[in-house]
Amino acid sequence: MNRRDFLQNSLAVSALLAAGQCFSTLPASAQESKAAAIAGIKSRYWQYDLQLKHTWTIARGSRDVATVNFFEIESDGIKGIGEAALSTSARYGETKETVQQALSRLDLSAFGDPFQYGDILAHIDRILPGQPAAKAAVDIALHDWIGKKLQVPLYKIWGLNKEKTPLSTFTIGIDTPEMVMRKTEEAAEFPVLKVKVGRDNDQEIIGAIRKVTSKPLRVDANEGWKSKEVALERIKWLQDQGVELLEQPLPTSQLAETAWLRERVEIPIFADESVRKLSDIGKLKDAFDGINIKLMKCGGVAEALKMIYTARALGMKVMMGCMIESSVAISAAAQLSPLIDYADLDGNILVSNDPYVGARVVQGKIIIPDAPGIGVKER
Ligand code: MG
């Protein structure tokens, strides 16, 4: 190693330690100047249309294509990849245009390196309020970079055991009874199914599934039942059909009604639309048994990690879900999955042109790859 290479390596190691903050004995001012010696973070974004294998219908709309935005950062010769995906009918206020605008204008060059993710994500909160999917793209890319820099998968950084991943459901969208039966048969390898209900044909859909399988079912009404009395009647029927869990029976505005419902049913009720970020959880604990965390609602893995531990402290169960998204966002969520009770991480399985490979689901079990960072590579 020549002197120049030695100095460059020394600077890189110092910056790494300074940014990690745990092990460095350098004074703060020296840490900052060493970290600044590395060029700022470069970034680029691009849009991509994920094609759905089947038209996707839930209580509030349908689609055949889901446009996602990929966001890539580069620092110190290492790249990190992130993704922003949106819910059906832009339920949370972001659109592909707002995400595109946010990510195309984002300049991270003032930040020394991705280890400063705490400052970077706080900066994103200030300049992109109410845009958690755009923030998630940045958060995932930063964490992917950190894992690659340290040469370890993220689950190891968090002290998790990859053998403890839960089963993931495969989701059957709303459809005709014939198509529901076909989709159920296509999902043969999944031991648990999630079924979208919340329209007038709930009984027809569940009945069609029960003609071809007796597997446990989890049901998601997506706020589709408009009164607590209707919801109670539907849930009582669903309990008799082998349904083990229910998501978001009523609109988010009906918190007291959901608490009323919870007193009268046997199966656990999970919040999805009612919970986006950490600060939402406290007010939900009387109405819901658990929360469904999605990276695109909360803004990424840093916030999701805090939400998981907070829900645990409040005695609530934790599920992780997803939007229609590629293996990038799914793999980031999968890295956290040893911490959760239930997973619904099938967004990438529902599409036919995923440009990445990473976390997989085998016989329903989530398999986290050993590659560093979020663990994905281009297909
Ligand atoms: Mg849901």
Coordinates of N, CA and C in Angstrom, one line a residue, residues 242-338:
G242 N -63.2 -19.8 10.2 CA -61.8 -20.1 10.4 C -60.9 -18.9 10.2
V243 N -61.5 -17.7 10.3 CA -60.7 -16.4 10.2 C -60.0 -16.2 11.6
E244 N -58.7 -16.0 11.6 CA -57.9 -15.9 12.8 C -57.5 -14.4 13.2
L245 N -57.7 -13.5 12.3 CA -57.3 -12.1 12.5 C -58.0 -11.2 11.6
L246 N -58.2 -10.0 12.0 CA -59.0 -9.0 11.2 C -58.2 -7.7 11.2
E247 N -58.1 -7.1 10.0 CA -57.5 -5.8 9.9 C -58.5 -4.7 9.6
Q248 N -58.4 -3.6 10.2 CA -59.1 -2.3 10.0 C -60.5 -2.5 9.5
P249 N -61.4 -2.9 10.5 CA -62.8 -3.1 10.1 C -63.5 -1.8 9.7
L250 N -63.2 -0.7 10.4 CA -64.0 0.5 10.3 C -63.0 1.7 9.9
P251 N -63.6 2.7 9.3 CA -62.8 3.9 9.0 C -62.0 4.4 10.2
T252 N -60.9 5.1 9.9 CA -60.0 5.5 11.0 C -60.7 6.5 11.9
S253 N -61.7 7.2 11.4 CA -62.4 8.2 12.3 C -63.3 7.5 13.4
Q254 N -63.5 6.2 13.2 CA -64.4 5.4 14.1 C -63.6 4.6 15.2
L255 N -62.8 5.4 15.9 CA -61.9 4.7 16.9 C -62.8 4.1 18.1
A256 N -63.7 4.9 18.6 CA -64.5 4.5 19.7 C -65.4 3.3 19.3
E257 N -65.9 3.4 18.0 CA -66.7 2.3 17.5 C -65.9 1.0 17.4
T258 N -64.6 1.1 17.0 CA -63.7 0.0 16.9 C -63.5 -0.6 18.3
A259 N -63.3 0.2 19.3 CA -63.1 -0.3 20.7 C -64.4 -1.0 21.1
W260 N -65.6 -0.5 20.7 CA -66.9 -1.2 21.0 C -66.9 -2.6 20.4
L261 N -66.4 -2.6 19.1 CA -66.4 -3.9 18.4 C -65.4 -4.9 19.0
R262 N -64.3 -4.4 19.5 CA -63.2 -5.3 20.0 C -63.8 -6.0 21.3
E263 N -64.6 -5.3 22.0 CA -65.2 -5.9 23.2 C -66.1 -7.1 22.9
R264 N -66.6 -7.1 21.7 CA -67.7 -8.1 21.3 C -67.2 -9.2 20.4
V265 N -66.0 -9.2 20.0 CA -65.5 -10.3 19.1 C -64.4 -11.1 19.7
E266 N -64.1 -12.2 19.1 CA -63.1 -13.1 19.7 C -61.7 -12.9 19.0
I267 N -61.7 -12.6 17.7 CA -60.4 -12.6 17.0 C -59.7 -11.2 17.2
P268 N -58.4 -11.2 17.2 CA -57.7 -9.9 17.3 C -58.0 -9.0 16.2
I269 N -58.0 -7.7 16.5 CA -58.3 -6.7 15.5 C -57.0 -5.8 15.4
F270 N -56.5 -5.7 14.1 CA -55.3 -4.9 13.9 C -55.6 -3.6 13.2
A271 N -54.8 -2.6 13.6 CA -54.9 -1.3 12.9 C -54.0 -1.3 11.7
D272 N -54.5 -0.8 10.6 CA -53.6 -0.6 9.5 C -53.7 0.9 9.0
E273 N -54.8 1.3 8.4 CA -55.0 2.7 8.0 C -54.9 3.6 9.2
S274 N -55.3 3.1 10.4 CA -55.3 4.0 11.6 C -53.9 4.2 12.2
V275 N -52.9 3.5 11.7 CA -51.5 3.7 12.3 C -50.6 4.0 11.1
R276 N -49.9 5.1 11.2 CA -48.9 5.4 10.2 C -47.5 5.4 10.9
K277 N -47.4 6.2 11.9 CA -46.1 6.4 12.5 C -46.1 6.2 14.0
L278 N -44.9 6.3 14.6 CA -44.7 6.1 16.0 C -45.8 6.8 16.9
S279 N -46.0 8.1 16.6 CA -46.8 8.9 17.5 C -48.3 8.5 17.4
D280 N -48.7 7.7 16.5 CA -50.1 7.2 16.4 C -50.4 6.1 17.3
I281 N -49.4 5.4 17.8 CA -49.7 4.1 18.5 C -50.4 4.2 19.8
G282 N -50.0 5.2 20.6 CA -50.5 5.3 22.0 C -52.0 5.4 22.0
K283 N -52.7 6.1 21.1 CA -54.1 6.3 21.2 C -54.9 5.1 20.7
L284 N -54.2 4.1 20.1 CA -54.9 2.9 19.5 C -55.0 1.7 20.5
K285 N -54.3 1.8 21.6 CA -54.2 0.5 22.4 C -55.5 0.0 23.0
D286 N -56.5 0.9 23.1 CA -57.8 0.4 23.6 C -58.7 -0.2 22.5
A287 N -58.5 0.2 21.3 CA -59.3 -0.2 20.2 C -58.8 -1.4 19.4
F288 N -57.4 -1.5 19.4 CA -56.8 -2.6 18.6 C -55.9 -3.5 19.4
D289 N -55.8 -4.7 19.0 CA -54.9 -5.7 19.6 C -53.5 -5.6 19.1
G290 N -53.4 -5.0 17.9 CA -52.1 -4.9 17.2 C -52.0 -3.9 16.2
I291 N -50.8 -3.7 15.6 CA -50.7 -2.7 14.5 C -50.0 -3.3 13.3
N292 N -50.4 -2.8 12.2 CA -49.7 -3.2 10.9 C -48.8 -2.1 10.5
I293 N -47.5 -2.4 10.6 CA -46.5 -1.4 10.2 C -46.1 -1.6 8.7
K294 N -46.1 -0.5 8.0 CA -45.6 -0.6 6.6 C -44.6 0.5 6.4
L295 N -43.5 0.2 5.8 CA -42.4 1.1 5.6 C -42.9 2.4 4.8
M296 N -43.8 2.2 3.9 CA -44.3 3.3 3.1 C -45.2 4.3 3.9
K297 N -45.8 3.8 5.0 CA -46.6 4.7 5.8 C -45.7 5.4 6.8
C298 N -44.7 4.7 7.3 CA -44.0 5.3 8.5 C -42.7 6.0 8.1
G299 N -42.2 5.7 6.9 CA -41.0 6.5 6.4 C -39.7 5.6 6.5
G300 N -39.9 4.3 6.7 CA -38.6 3.5 6.6 C -38.3 2.7 7.8
V301 N -37.2 2.0 7.7 CA -36.8 1.0 8.8 C -36.5 1.6 10.1
A302 N -35.9 2.8 10.1 CA -35.6 3.5 11.4 C -36.8 3.7 12.2
E303 N -37.9 4.3 11.6 CA -39.1 4.5 12.3 C -39.8 3.2 12.7
A304 N -39.8 2.2 11.7 CA -40.4 1.0 11.9 C -39.9 0.3 13.2
L305 N -38.6 0.3 13.3 CA -37.9 -0.3 14.5 C -38.4 0.3 15.8
K306 N -38.5 1.6 15.8 CA -39.1 2.3 17.0 C -40.5 1.9 17.3
M307 N -41.3 1.8 16.2 CA -42.7 1.4 16.3 C -42.8 0.0 16.9
I308 N -42.0 -0.9 16.4 CA -42.1 -2.3 16.9 C -41.9 -2.4 18.4
Y309 N -40.8 -1.7 18.9 CA -40.5 -1.7 20.3 C -41.6 -1.0 21.2
T310 N -42.1 0.1 20.6 CA -43.2 0.8 21.3 C -44.4 0.0 21.4
A311 N -44.8 -0.7 20.3 CA -46.0 -1.5 20.4 C -45.8 -2.6 21.4
R312 N -44.7 -3.2 21.5 CA -44.3 -4.3 22.4 C -44.5 -3.7 23.9
A313 N -44.0 -2.5 24.1 CA -44.1 -1.9 25.4 C -45.5 -1.7 25.8
L314 N -46.4 -1.5 24.9 CA -47.8 -1.2 25.2 C -48.6 -2.5 25.2
G315 N -47.9 -3.7 25.0 CA -48.6 -5.0 25.0 C -49.3 -5.3 23.8
M316 N -49.0 -4.6 22.7 CA -49.7 -4.9 21.4 C -48.9 -5.8 20.5
K317 N -49.6 -6.5 19.6 CA -49.0 -7.4 18.6 C -48.5 -6.6 17.4
V318 N -47.6 -7.2 16.7 CA -47.0 -6.4 15.5 C -47.1 -7.3 14.3
M319 N -47.6 -6.6 13.2 CA -47.6 -7.2 11.9 C -46.9 -6.2 11.0
M320 N -46.2 -6.8 10.0 CA -45.7 -5.9 9.0 C -46.3 -6.2 7.6
G321 N -46.7 -5.2 7.0 CA -47.4 -5.3 5.7 C -46.6 -4.5 4.6
C322 N -47.2 -4.4 3.5 CA -46.5 -3.7 2.3 C -47.6 -3.2 1.4
M323 N -47.0 -2.4 0.4 CA -47.9 -2.0 -0.7 C -47.5 -2.9 -1.9
I324 N -48.0 -2.7 -3.1 CA -47.5 -3.4 -4.2 C -46.1 -2.8 -4.5
E325 N -45.1 -3.5 -4.2 CA -43.7 -3.0 -4.3 C -42.7 -4.1 -4.7
S326 N -41.5 -3.7 -5.1 CA -40.6 -4.6 -5.6 C -39.8 -5.3 -4.4
S327 N -38.9 -6.2 -4.8 CA -38.1 -6.8 -3.8 C -37.2 -5.9 -3.0
V328 N -37.0 -4.7 -3.4 CA -36.2 -3.7 -2.6 C -36.9 -3.4 -1.3
A329 N -38.1 -2.9 -1.4 CA -38.8 -2.5 -0.1 C -39.2 -3.7 0.7
I330 N -39.6 -4.8 0.0 CA -39.9 -6.0 0.7 C -38.7 -6.6 1.5
S331 N -37.6 -6.6 0.8 CA -36.4 -7.1 1.5 C -36.0 -6.3 2.7
A332 N -36.2 -4.9 2.6 CA -35.9 -4.1 3.8 C -36.8 -4.4 4.9
A333 N -38.1 -4.7 4.6 CA -39.0 -5.0 5.7 C -38.7 -6.4 6.2
A334 N -38.3 -7.3 5.3 CA -37.9 -8.7 5.8 C -36.8 -8.7 6.8
Q335 N -35.9 -7.8 6.7 CA -34.7 -7.7 7.6 C -35.2 -7.5 9.0
L336 N -36.4 -6.8 9.2 CA -36.9 -6.6 10.5 C -37.8 -7.7 11.0
S337 N -38.2 -8.6 10.1 CA -39.3 -9.5 10.4 C -39.0 -10.5 11.5
P338 N -37.8 -10.8 11.9 CA -37.6 -11.7 13.1 C -38.2 -11.1 14.4

